[in-house]
Short mmCIF file of N, CA and C and ligand atoms in Angstrom, two decimals:
data_model
loop_
_atom_site.label_atom_id
_atom_site.label_comp_id
_atom_site.label_asym_id
_atom_site.label_seq_id
_atom_site.Cartn_x
_atom_site.Cartn_y
_atom_site.Cartn_z
N MET A 1 5.88 -26.50 0.42
CA MET A 1 5.31 -25.18 0.06
C MET A 1 6.19 -24.06 0.68
N ASP A 2 6.64 -23.10 -0.10
CA ASP A 2 7.42 -22.00 0.44
C ASP A 2 6.59 -21.12 1.32
N LYS A 3 7.23 -20.65 2.40
CA LYS A 3 6.56 -19.81 3.40
C LYS A 3 7.02 -18.37 3.24
N TYR A 4 6.13 -17.41 3.21
CA TYR A 4 6.46 -16.02 3.18
C TYR A 4 5.73 -15.28 4.28
N TYR A 5 6.43 -14.38 4.98
CA TYR A 5 5.81 -13.57 6.00
C TYR A 5 5.51 -12.22 5.41
N PHE A 6 4.29 -11.71 5.71
CA PHE A 6 4.00 -10.33 5.35
C PHE A 6 3.94 -9.56 6.65
N ILE A 7 4.95 -8.66 6.84
CA ILE A 7 5.07 -7.92 8.09
C ILE A 7 4.12 -6.72 8.00
N THR A 8 3.00 -6.83 8.69
CA THR A 8 2.05 -5.69 8.67
C THR A 8 1.06 -5.91 9.86
N GLY A 9 0.59 -4.80 10.41
CA GLY A 9 -0.43 -4.91 11.44
C GLY A 9 -1.78 -4.60 10.77
N ASN A 10 -1.78 -4.37 9.50
CA ASN A 10 -3.03 -3.96 8.85
C ASN A 10 -3.71 -5.14 8.16
N LYS A 11 -4.89 -5.45 8.72
CA LYS A 11 -5.59 -6.65 8.22
C LYS A 11 -6.04 -6.45 6.81
N GLY A 12 -6.40 -5.21 6.44
CA GLY A 12 -6.84 -4.91 5.08
C GLY A 12 -5.74 -5.17 4.07
N LYS A 13 -4.51 -4.73 4.38
CA LYS A 13 -3.36 -4.98 3.50
C LYS A 13 -3.15 -6.50 3.35
N PHE A 14 -3.26 -7.22 4.49
CA PHE A 14 -3.06 -8.70 4.41
C PHE A 14 -4.03 -9.37 3.55
N LYS A 15 -5.35 -8.95 3.68
CA LYS A 15 -6.42 -9.52 2.86
C LYS A 15 -6.14 -9.32 1.38
N GLU A 16 -5.65 -8.09 1.04
CA GLU A 16 -5.40 -7.80 -0.35
C GLU A 16 -4.21 -8.67 -0.88
N ALA A 17 -3.18 -8.85 -0.06
CA ALA A 17 -2.06 -9.63 -0.51
C ALA A 17 -2.49 -11.11 -0.67
N LYS A 18 -3.22 -11.57 0.29
CA LYS A 18 -3.72 -12.96 0.26
C LYS A 18 -4.50 -13.22 -1.06
N ASP A 19 -5.34 -12.27 -1.40
CA ASP A 19 -6.12 -12.41 -2.63
C ASP A 19 -5.24 -12.39 -3.84
N LYS A 20 -4.31 -11.47 -3.89
CA LYS A 20 -3.44 -11.26 -5.06
C LYS A 20 -2.50 -12.43 -5.29
N LEU A 21 -2.04 -13.04 -4.17
CA LEU A 21 -0.96 -14.02 -4.29
C LEU A 21 -1.51 -15.44 -4.19
N GLU A 22 -2.87 -15.50 -4.17
CA GLU A 22 -3.57 -16.80 -3.98
C GLU A 22 -3.15 -17.87 -5.03
N TYR A 23 -2.85 -17.41 -6.23
CA TYR A 23 -2.59 -18.38 -7.30
C TYR A 23 -1.19 -18.97 -7.21
N LEU A 24 -0.33 -18.33 -6.38
CA LEU A 24 1.05 -18.91 -6.23
C LEU A 24 0.99 -20.01 -5.21
N ASN A 25 1.87 -20.98 -5.32
CA ASN A 25 1.89 -22.08 -4.41
C ASN A 25 2.75 -21.72 -3.19
N ILE A 26 2.27 -20.77 -2.37
CA ILE A 26 3.02 -20.34 -1.20
C ILE A 26 2.14 -20.28 -0.01
N GLU A 27 2.77 -20.32 1.17
CA GLU A 27 1.96 -20.12 2.42
C GLU A 27 2.26 -18.72 2.86
N LEU A 28 1.19 -17.90 3.03
CA LEU A 28 1.37 -16.50 3.45
C LEU A 28 0.98 -16.32 4.88
N ILE A 29 1.87 -15.79 5.65
CA ILE A 29 1.62 -15.64 7.08
C ILE A 29 1.74 -14.16 7.52
N GLN A 30 0.77 -13.65 8.26
CA GLN A 30 0.83 -12.28 8.72
C GLN A 30 1.62 -12.21 10.00
N THR A 31 2.54 -11.28 10.10
CA THR A 31 3.27 -11.07 11.37
C THR A 31 3.40 -9.60 11.58
N LYS A 32 3.36 -9.23 12.91
CA LYS A 32 3.27 -7.84 13.26
C LYS A 32 4.55 -7.20 13.74
N MET A 33 5.68 -7.67 13.27
CA MET A 33 6.93 -7.18 13.79
C MET A 33 7.03 -5.64 13.65
N GLU A 34 7.34 -4.96 14.69
CA GLU A 34 7.48 -3.48 14.64
C GLU A 34 8.83 -3.11 14.00
N TYR A 35 8.84 -2.20 13.06
CA TYR A 35 10.11 -1.70 12.56
C TYR A 35 10.01 -0.17 12.44
N PRO A 36 11.19 0.50 12.59
CA PRO A 36 11.13 1.95 12.60
C PRO A 36 10.76 2.48 11.20
N GLU A 37 9.82 3.41 11.13
CA GLU A 37 9.50 4.05 9.83
C GLU A 37 10.24 5.43 9.84
N ILE A 38 11.39 5.41 9.12
CA ILE A 38 12.21 6.62 9.14
C ILE A 38 11.47 7.75 8.46
N GLN A 39 11.77 8.99 8.82
CA GLN A 39 11.19 10.19 8.17
C GLN A 39 11.95 10.42 6.91
N ALA A 40 11.44 10.10 5.80
CA ALA A 40 12.09 10.29 4.53
C ALA A 40 11.00 10.70 3.49
N SER A 41 11.38 11.41 2.43
CA SER A 41 10.35 11.80 1.51
C SER A 41 10.15 10.74 0.44
N ASP A 42 10.94 9.70 0.48
CA ASP A 42 10.84 8.66 -0.52
C ASP A 42 10.40 7.34 0.06
N LEU A 43 9.26 6.80 -0.41
CA LEU A 43 8.73 5.59 0.15
C LEU A 43 9.73 4.41 0.00
N LYS A 44 10.54 4.42 -1.10
CA LYS A 44 11.51 3.35 -1.31
C LYS A 44 12.57 3.33 -0.21
N GLU A 45 12.93 4.55 0.18
CA GLU A 45 13.95 4.64 1.24
C GLU A 45 13.37 4.06 2.53
N ILE A 46 12.14 4.41 2.81
CA ILE A 46 11.43 3.92 4.06
C ILE A 46 11.37 2.42 4.05
N ALA A 47 10.96 1.87 2.87
CA ALA A 47 10.76 0.37 2.76
C ALA A 47 12.11 -0.30 2.93
N LEU A 48 13.13 0.25 2.28
CA LEU A 48 14.47 -0.39 2.32
C LEU A 48 15.05 -0.43 3.71
N PHE A 49 14.83 0.68 4.47
CA PHE A 49 15.28 0.71 5.84
C PHE A 49 14.55 -0.41 6.64
N GLY A 50 13.25 -0.49 6.42
CA GLY A 50 12.44 -1.53 7.05
C GLY A 50 12.88 -2.91 6.79
N ILE A 51 13.18 -3.21 5.48
CA ILE A 51 13.58 -4.59 5.12
C ILE A 51 14.92 -4.91 5.78
N ASN A 52 15.86 -3.95 5.75
CA ASN A 52 17.15 -4.27 6.33
C ASN A 52 17.06 -4.50 7.80
N PHE A 53 16.22 -3.70 8.49
CA PHE A 53 16.02 -3.85 9.91
C PHE A 53 15.43 -5.25 10.24
N CYS A 54 14.42 -5.60 9.48
CA CYS A 54 13.72 -6.86 9.81
C CYS A 54 14.56 -8.11 9.39
N SER A 55 15.37 -7.94 8.37
CA SER A 55 16.18 -9.10 7.90
C SER A 55 17.20 -9.58 8.98
N GLU A 56 17.47 -8.68 9.96
CA GLU A 56 18.37 -9.05 10.99
C GLU A 56 17.65 -9.86 12.07
N ARG A 57 16.31 -9.82 11.99
CA ARG A 57 15.51 -10.46 13.06
C ARG A 57 14.69 -11.67 12.56
N LEU A 58 14.42 -11.66 11.25
CA LEU A 58 13.56 -12.70 10.70
C LEU A 58 14.37 -13.46 9.62
N LYS A 59 14.53 -14.74 9.81
CA LYS A 59 15.41 -15.44 8.88
C LYS A 59 14.72 -16.10 7.68
N SER A 60 13.37 -16.07 7.68
CA SER A 60 12.62 -16.59 6.53
C SER A 60 12.35 -15.46 5.56
N PRO A 61 12.04 -15.77 4.30
CA PRO A 61 11.68 -14.75 3.35
C PRO A 61 10.47 -13.99 3.82
N PHE A 62 10.44 -12.67 3.61
CA PHE A 62 9.31 -11.87 4.06
C PHE A 62 9.21 -10.67 3.15
N PHE A 63 8.03 -9.94 3.29
CA PHE A 63 7.91 -8.69 2.62
C PHE A 63 7.13 -7.73 3.57
N LEU A 64 7.31 -6.43 3.28
CA LEU A 64 6.59 -5.42 3.97
C LEU A 64 6.13 -4.40 2.92
N GLU A 65 5.32 -3.50 3.30
CA GLU A 65 4.76 -2.55 2.34
C GLU A 65 4.57 -1.18 2.89
N ASP A 66 4.91 -0.16 2.09
CA ASP A 66 4.75 1.25 2.52
C ASP A 66 3.98 1.97 1.46
N SER A 67 2.95 2.71 1.94
CA SER A 67 2.17 3.37 0.90
C SER A 67 1.81 4.82 1.33
N GLY A 68 1.34 5.55 0.40
CA GLY A 68 0.95 6.94 0.70
C GLY A 68 0.02 7.49 -0.34
N LEU A 69 -0.72 8.56 0.04
CA LEU A 69 -1.62 9.20 -0.86
C LEU A 69 -1.02 10.59 -1.20
N PHE A 70 -0.93 10.89 -2.48
CA PHE A 70 -0.31 12.15 -2.95
C PHE A 70 -1.34 12.95 -3.65
N ILE A 71 -1.70 14.13 -3.08
CA ILE A 71 -2.76 14.99 -3.59
C ILE A 71 -2.13 16.20 -4.34
N GLU A 72 -2.49 16.31 -5.65
CA GLU A 72 -1.84 17.32 -6.50
C GLU A 72 -2.02 18.72 -5.98
N GLU A 73 -3.25 19.11 -5.68
CA GLU A 73 -3.54 20.47 -5.26
C GLU A 73 -2.79 20.86 -3.95
N LEU A 74 -2.44 19.83 -3.18
CA LEU A 74 -1.75 20.07 -1.86
C LEU A 74 -0.24 19.76 -2.01
N ASN A 75 0.26 19.97 -3.24
CA ASN A 75 1.73 19.72 -3.44
C ASN A 75 2.17 18.36 -3.01
N SER A 76 1.40 17.36 -3.27
CA SER A 76 1.71 15.93 -2.94
C SER A 76 1.54 15.57 -1.46
N PHE A 77 1.05 16.48 -0.67
CA PHE A 77 0.69 16.14 0.71
C PHE A 77 -0.52 15.14 0.72
N PRO A 78 -0.67 14.21 1.62
CA PRO A 78 0.22 13.88 2.73
C PRO A 78 1.43 12.99 2.43
N GLY A 79 1.45 12.35 1.24
CA GLY A 79 2.65 11.53 0.85
C GLY A 79 3.14 10.63 1.95
N PRO A 80 4.40 10.76 2.31
CA PRO A 80 5.00 9.88 3.31
C PRO A 80 4.42 10.10 4.76
N TYR A 81 3.61 11.12 4.90
CA TYR A 81 3.02 11.42 6.16
C TYR A 81 1.55 10.95 6.20
N SER A 82 1.17 10.09 5.26
CA SER A 82 -0.21 9.64 5.14
C SER A 82 -0.77 8.99 6.41
N ARG A 83 0.04 8.22 7.08
CA ARG A 83 -0.47 7.56 8.28
C ARG A 83 -0.82 8.55 9.36
N TYR A 84 0.13 9.48 9.61
CA TYR A 84 -0.13 10.50 10.64
C TYR A 84 -1.34 11.35 10.29
N VAL A 85 -1.48 11.73 9.05
CA VAL A 85 -2.60 12.58 8.65
C VAL A 85 -3.95 11.82 8.78
N GLN A 86 -3.88 10.51 8.38
CA GLN A 86 -5.09 9.69 8.53
C GLN A 86 -5.47 9.53 10.00
N ASP A 87 -4.46 9.41 10.88
CA ASP A 87 -4.72 9.21 12.34
C ASP A 87 -5.13 10.54 12.99
N THR A 88 -4.85 11.66 12.38
CA THR A 88 -5.11 12.96 13.01
C THR A 88 -6.37 13.62 12.42
N ILE A 89 -6.24 14.17 11.22
CA ILE A 89 -7.41 14.87 10.60
C ILE A 89 -8.35 13.91 9.86
N GLY A 90 -7.81 12.77 9.45
CA GLY A 90 -8.65 11.73 8.82
C GLY A 90 -9.30 12.22 7.50
N ASN A 91 -10.22 11.41 7.01
CA ASN A 91 -10.86 11.69 5.69
C ASN A 91 -11.65 13.02 5.75
N ASP A 92 -12.26 13.27 6.88
CA ASP A 92 -13.01 14.49 7.06
C ASP A 92 -12.14 15.68 6.86
N GLY A 93 -10.90 15.63 7.43
CA GLY A 93 -9.94 16.73 7.34
C GLY A 93 -9.49 16.93 5.91
N ILE A 94 -9.24 15.83 5.19
CA ILE A 94 -8.83 16.02 3.81
C ILE A 94 -9.93 16.65 2.99
N LEU A 95 -11.16 16.16 3.21
CA LEU A 95 -12.30 16.75 2.43
C LEU A 95 -12.42 18.25 2.75
N LYS A 96 -12.21 18.62 4.00
CA LYS A 96 -12.26 20.09 4.34
C LYS A 96 -11.16 20.83 3.67
N LEU A 97 -9.93 20.26 3.61
CA LEU A 97 -8.82 20.99 2.91
C LEU A 97 -9.12 21.17 1.43
N LEU A 98 -9.97 20.23 0.85
CA LEU A 98 -10.23 20.34 -0.56
C LEU A 98 -11.64 20.93 -0.88
N SER A 99 -12.30 21.48 0.16
CA SER A 99 -13.62 22.01 -0.10
C SER A 99 -13.47 23.22 -1.10
N ASN A 100 -14.33 23.24 -2.08
CA ASN A 100 -14.28 24.24 -3.16
C ASN A 100 -13.03 24.15 -4.07
N VAL A 101 -12.28 23.07 -3.96
CA VAL A 101 -11.10 22.96 -4.81
C VAL A 101 -11.50 22.07 -6.06
N LYS A 102 -11.25 22.64 -7.22
CA LYS A 102 -11.66 21.92 -8.46
C LYS A 102 -10.72 20.78 -8.86
N ASN A 103 -9.36 21.05 -8.73
CA ASN A 103 -8.41 20.01 -9.08
C ASN A 103 -8.35 18.97 -7.97
N ARG A 104 -8.97 17.79 -8.20
CA ARG A 104 -9.01 16.78 -7.15
C ARG A 104 -8.12 15.60 -7.47
N SER A 105 -7.23 15.78 -8.42
CA SER A 105 -6.31 14.66 -8.82
C SER A 105 -5.43 14.24 -7.69
N ALA A 106 -5.24 12.96 -7.63
CA ALA A 106 -4.42 12.38 -6.61
C ALA A 106 -3.91 11.00 -7.05
N TYR A 107 -2.85 10.48 -6.37
CA TYR A 107 -2.52 9.15 -6.66
C TYR A 107 -2.03 8.44 -5.40
N PHE A 108 -2.18 7.15 -5.37
CA PHE A 108 -1.61 6.34 -4.31
C PHE A 108 -0.38 5.72 -4.80
N LYS A 109 0.62 5.59 -3.96
CA LYS A 109 1.80 4.84 -4.31
C LYS A 109 2.09 3.76 -3.29
N SER A 110 2.50 2.62 -3.78
CA SER A 110 2.82 1.51 -2.88
C SER A 110 4.24 1.03 -3.21
N VAL A 111 5.03 0.82 -2.18
CA VAL A 111 6.34 0.10 -2.43
C VAL A 111 6.35 -1.15 -1.58
N VAL A 112 6.43 -2.30 -2.25
CA VAL A 112 6.54 -3.57 -1.57
C VAL A 112 8.02 -3.92 -1.51
N GLY A 113 8.49 -4.19 -0.29
CA GLY A 113 9.86 -4.51 -0.10
C GLY A 113 9.97 -6.01 0.29
N LEU A 114 10.56 -6.81 -0.62
CA LEU A 114 10.70 -8.23 -0.37
C LEU A 114 12.13 -8.53 0.09
N TYR A 115 12.26 -9.42 1.06
CA TYR A 115 13.59 -9.89 1.41
C TYR A 115 13.69 -11.37 1.11
N LYS A 116 14.43 -11.65 0.07
CA LYS A 116 14.64 -13.09 -0.32
C LYS A 116 16.03 -13.15 -1.02
N ASP A 117 17.00 -13.67 -0.30
CA ASP A 117 18.38 -13.62 -0.85
C ASP A 117 18.75 -12.15 -1.14
N GLY A 118 18.39 -11.23 -0.23
CA GLY A 118 18.66 -9.80 -0.45
C GLY A 118 17.40 -9.04 -0.64
N PRO A 119 17.49 -7.71 -0.62
CA PRO A 119 16.28 -6.88 -0.76
C PRO A 119 15.85 -6.62 -2.20
N HIS A 120 14.57 -6.55 -2.42
CA HIS A 120 14.01 -6.28 -3.76
C HIS A 120 12.83 -5.35 -3.53
N LEU A 121 12.73 -4.30 -4.40
CA LEU A 121 11.60 -3.35 -4.22
C LEU A 121 10.73 -3.38 -5.46
N PHE A 122 9.39 -3.33 -5.25
CA PHE A 122 8.37 -3.31 -6.30
C PHE A 122 7.45 -2.16 -6.09
N GLU A 123 7.17 -1.39 -7.11
CA GLU A 123 6.36 -0.17 -6.94
C GLU A 123 5.08 -0.21 -7.78
N GLY A 124 4.00 0.30 -7.24
CA GLY A 124 2.75 0.38 -7.98
C GLY A 124 2.11 1.71 -7.72
N ILE A 125 1.46 2.27 -8.77
CA ILE A 125 0.77 3.59 -8.64
C ILE A 125 -0.65 3.41 -9.15
N SER A 126 -1.57 4.09 -8.40
CA SER A 126 -2.98 4.12 -8.85
C SER A 126 -3.41 5.55 -8.90
N ARG A 127 -3.72 6.05 -10.13
CA ARG A 127 -4.14 7.47 -10.25
C ARG A 127 -5.64 7.57 -10.15
N GLY A 128 -6.05 8.72 -9.66
CA GLY A 128 -7.55 8.93 -9.54
C GLY A 128 -7.83 10.31 -9.03
N THR A 129 -8.96 10.43 -8.31
CA THR A 129 -9.40 11.71 -7.80
C THR A 129 -9.93 11.50 -6.37
N ILE A 130 -9.96 12.66 -5.62
CA ILE A 130 -10.55 12.63 -4.31
C ILE A 130 -12.02 13.00 -4.45
N ALA A 131 -12.90 12.12 -3.90
CA ALA A 131 -14.36 12.29 -4.04
C ALA A 131 -14.75 13.54 -3.25
N ASN A 132 -15.99 14.01 -3.56
CA ASN A 132 -16.55 15.15 -2.80
C ASN A 132 -17.07 14.77 -1.41
N GLU A 133 -17.33 13.49 -1.29
CA GLU A 133 -17.81 13.03 0.00
C GLU A 133 -17.41 11.55 0.21
N MET A 134 -17.44 11.09 1.40
CA MET A 134 -17.05 9.73 1.72
C MET A 134 -18.11 8.77 1.24
N SER A 135 -17.71 7.60 0.61
CA SER A 135 -18.71 6.58 0.38
C SER A 135 -18.08 5.15 0.37
N GLY A 136 -18.82 4.26 0.97
CA GLY A 136 -18.39 2.85 1.02
C GLY A 136 -17.84 2.49 2.40
N GLN A 137 -18.08 1.24 2.72
CA GLN A 137 -17.61 0.70 4.04
C GLN A 137 -16.50 -0.29 3.91
N GLU A 138 -16.11 -0.62 2.68
CA GLU A 138 -15.04 -1.57 2.48
C GLU A 138 -13.66 -0.94 2.69
N GLY A 139 -12.64 -1.85 2.78
CA GLY A 139 -11.27 -1.34 2.77
C GLY A 139 -10.90 -0.69 4.07
N PHE A 140 -10.00 0.33 3.96
CA PHE A 140 -9.48 1.02 5.16
C PHE A 140 -8.95 2.36 4.76
N GLY A 141 -8.53 3.12 5.75
CA GLY A 141 -7.86 4.44 5.48
C GLY A 141 -8.56 5.32 4.58
N TYR A 142 -7.93 5.78 3.55
CA TYR A 142 -8.48 6.74 2.56
C TYR A 142 -9.44 6.09 1.55
N ASP A 143 -9.66 4.83 1.66
CA ASP A 143 -10.50 4.14 0.64
C ASP A 143 -11.88 4.83 0.37
N PRO A 144 -12.55 5.35 1.41
CA PRO A 144 -13.90 5.92 1.08
C PRO A 144 -13.82 7.25 0.33
N ILE A 145 -12.63 7.83 0.20
CA ILE A 145 -12.54 9.14 -0.55
C ILE A 145 -11.74 9.09 -1.80
N PHE A 146 -11.25 7.87 -2.20
CA PHE A 146 -10.44 7.80 -3.41
C PHE A 146 -11.18 7.06 -4.51
N ILE A 147 -11.33 7.73 -5.68
CA ILE A 147 -11.97 7.12 -6.85
C ILE A 147 -10.85 6.87 -7.89
N PRO A 148 -10.55 5.58 -8.16
CA PRO A 148 -9.50 5.31 -9.15
C PRO A 148 -9.94 5.67 -10.58
N GLU A 149 -9.00 6.03 -11.41
CA GLU A 149 -9.30 6.44 -12.80
C GLU A 149 -10.22 5.43 -13.47
N GLU A 150 -11.04 5.93 -14.37
CA GLU A 150 -11.97 5.10 -15.13
C GLU A 150 -12.98 4.38 -14.28
N ASN A 151 -13.25 4.92 -13.08
CA ASN A 151 -14.25 4.36 -12.18
C ASN A 151 -15.18 5.44 -11.71
N SER A 152 -16.35 5.03 -11.23
CA SER A 152 -17.21 6.03 -10.60
C SER A 152 -17.40 5.74 -9.13
N ARG A 153 -16.80 4.61 -8.68
CA ARG A 153 -16.93 4.23 -7.26
C ARG A 153 -15.58 4.41 -6.54
N THR A 154 -15.71 4.67 -5.21
CA THR A 154 -14.46 4.76 -4.45
C THR A 154 -13.92 3.34 -4.15
N PHE A 155 -12.69 3.25 -3.72
CA PHE A 155 -12.14 1.98 -3.26
C PHE A 155 -13.03 1.42 -2.11
N GLY A 156 -13.61 2.30 -1.37
CA GLY A 156 -14.45 1.92 -0.20
C GLY A 156 -15.72 1.24 -0.66
N GLU A 157 -16.07 1.33 -1.90
CA GLU A 157 -17.26 0.68 -2.40
C GLU A 157 -16.94 -0.60 -3.19
N MET A 158 -15.68 -0.99 -3.17
CA MET A 158 -15.23 -2.18 -3.97
C MET A 158 -14.88 -3.35 -3.05
N THR A 159 -15.02 -4.54 -3.66
CA THR A 159 -14.58 -5.76 -2.98
C THR A 159 -13.05 -5.72 -3.05
N THR A 160 -12.43 -6.59 -2.28
CA THR A 160 -10.99 -6.71 -2.29
C THR A 160 -10.47 -7.06 -3.73
N LYS A 161 -11.14 -7.89 -4.37
CA LYS A 161 -10.72 -8.28 -5.80
C LYS A 161 -10.81 -7.09 -6.71
N GLU A 162 -11.87 -6.35 -6.62
CA GLU A 162 -12.07 -5.17 -7.48
C GLU A 162 -10.97 -4.11 -7.17
N LYS A 163 -10.75 -3.84 -5.89
CA LYS A 163 -9.76 -2.88 -5.52
C LYS A 163 -8.37 -3.33 -6.03
N ASN A 164 -8.06 -4.59 -5.88
CA ASN A 164 -6.77 -5.12 -6.24
C ASN A 164 -6.51 -4.94 -7.76
N ALA A 165 -7.55 -4.91 -8.54
CA ALA A 165 -7.39 -4.79 -10.02
C ALA A 165 -6.85 -3.42 -10.36
N PHE A 166 -7.19 -2.36 -9.53
CA PHE A 166 -6.83 -1.01 -9.88
C PHE A 166 -5.81 -0.42 -8.93
N SER A 167 -5.58 -1.04 -7.81
CA SER A 167 -4.86 -0.36 -6.72
C SER A 167 -3.35 -0.41 -6.89
N HIS A 168 -2.74 0.56 -6.27
CA HIS A 168 -1.28 0.67 -6.13
C HIS A 168 -0.65 -0.60 -5.57
N ARG A 169 -1.31 -1.10 -4.51
CA ARG A 169 -0.76 -2.28 -3.81
C ARG A 169 -0.93 -3.52 -4.75
N GLY A 170 -2.12 -3.59 -5.40
CA GLY A 170 -2.36 -4.69 -6.28
C GLY A 170 -1.33 -4.77 -7.39
N LYS A 171 -0.95 -3.59 -7.89
CA LYS A 171 0.02 -3.51 -8.99
C LYS A 171 1.43 -3.95 -8.50
N ALA A 172 1.83 -3.41 -7.34
CA ALA A 172 3.14 -3.72 -6.80
C ALA A 172 3.19 -5.21 -6.44
N LEU A 173 2.14 -5.79 -5.89
CA LEU A 173 2.14 -7.17 -5.50
C LEU A 173 2.20 -8.05 -6.76
N GLU A 174 1.56 -7.57 -7.83
CA GLU A 174 1.59 -8.36 -9.09
C GLU A 174 3.03 -8.50 -9.62
N ILE A 175 3.74 -7.37 -9.54
CA ILE A 175 5.15 -7.43 -10.08
C ILE A 175 5.96 -8.34 -9.17
N MET A 176 5.71 -8.27 -7.82
CA MET A 176 6.46 -9.19 -6.95
C MET A 176 6.06 -10.66 -7.27
N ALA A 177 4.80 -10.92 -7.47
CA ALA A 177 4.35 -12.28 -7.80
C ALA A 177 5.02 -12.83 -9.04
N LYS A 178 5.18 -11.96 -10.04
CA LYS A 178 5.83 -12.41 -11.28
C LYS A 178 7.29 -12.75 -11.01
N TYR A 179 7.90 -11.91 -10.11
CA TYR A 179 9.30 -12.14 -9.78
C TYR A 179 9.42 -13.48 -9.02
N LEU A 180 8.47 -13.75 -8.14
CA LEU A 180 8.56 -15.01 -7.35
C LEU A 180 8.33 -16.22 -8.29
N GLU A 181 7.53 -15.98 -9.33
CA GLU A 181 7.27 -17.08 -10.29
C GLU A 181 8.45 -17.36 -11.21
N ASN A 182 9.01 -16.24 -11.78
CA ASN A 182 9.99 -16.35 -12.83
C ASN A 182 11.41 -15.98 -12.44
N GLY A 183 11.55 -15.34 -11.29
CA GLY A 183 12.90 -14.88 -10.85
C GLY A 183 13.42 -13.71 -11.64
N VAL A 184 12.55 -13.03 -12.44
CA VAL A 184 13.04 -11.89 -13.23
C VAL A 184 12.42 -10.63 -12.68
N GLU A 185 13.24 -9.58 -12.45
CA GLU A 185 12.74 -8.35 -11.89
C GLU A 185 12.34 -7.37 -12.97
P1 IMP B 1 1.24 2.76 5.77
O1 IMP B 1 1.86 2.31 4.47
O2 IMP B 1 0.62 1.59 6.47
O3 IMP B 1 2.09 3.57 6.62
O4 IMP B 1 0.01 3.65 5.27
C1 IMP B 1 0.03 5.06 5.29
C2 IMP B 1 -1.42 5.54 5.46
O5 IMP B 1 -2.03 5.51 4.19
C3 IMP B 1 -2.24 4.80 6.41
O6 IMP B 1 -3.08 5.68 7.18
C4 IMP B 1 -3.13 3.87 5.55
O7 IMP B 1 -4.42 3.73 6.13
C5 IMP B 1 -3.23 4.74 4.30
N1 IMP B 1 -3.31 3.83 3.15
C6 IMP B 1 -2.31 3.05 2.66
N2 IMP B 1 -2.74 2.32 1.69
C7 IMP B 1 -4.08 2.66 1.56
C8 IMP B 1 -5.05 2.09 0.71
O8 IMP B 1 -4.89 1.17 -0.12
N3 IMP B 1 -6.26 2.64 0.87
C9 IMP B 1 -6.51 3.61 1.73
N4 IMP B 1 -5.65 4.11 2.60
C10 IMP B 1 -4.40 3.61 2.45
#
């Protein structure tokens, strides 16, 4: 059975990957290797830097993932700064920034960077809106305030499987899974 490492300290991300890749005949292992997250406006650039850094230290196939929330009314903020913003002002802060704002459109973007005989990048986008208030205990980060398109519930109110069907990460992982199955990008 082929072994793949998912480099992440985020248990929620690992749970989502485990669920999405369950049907492949692979062993998935979580590892917490630290890698520098460069300040760049493009998630692909950040992921590529991470893969190249880690490929010098880890000799087995692995992947990592970078994601961000892009809010239209805030000119795509927090985008690549999503982690810092989540750790500082959090969901309460985002809701305050959007109080009395009608345009609540936003999207999540995920870039999965796989290293297997070289680097490969897979992207997924999930469009939706920012809720008026937090709801749900599931997931992590911005999940309680993000409602994906064609839904009335936030990611925070969904099971891992439900979220995976609509989420940015679910979509990116699905493209990677097809690549691992068929070798076609
Ligand atoms: P990073 O990719 O781990 O750096 O994530 C950036 C920030 O966005 C972190 O604060 C995450 O909690 C948040 N984030 C990334 N993906 C998701 C998601 O699927 N749901 C909610 N928040 C997310």
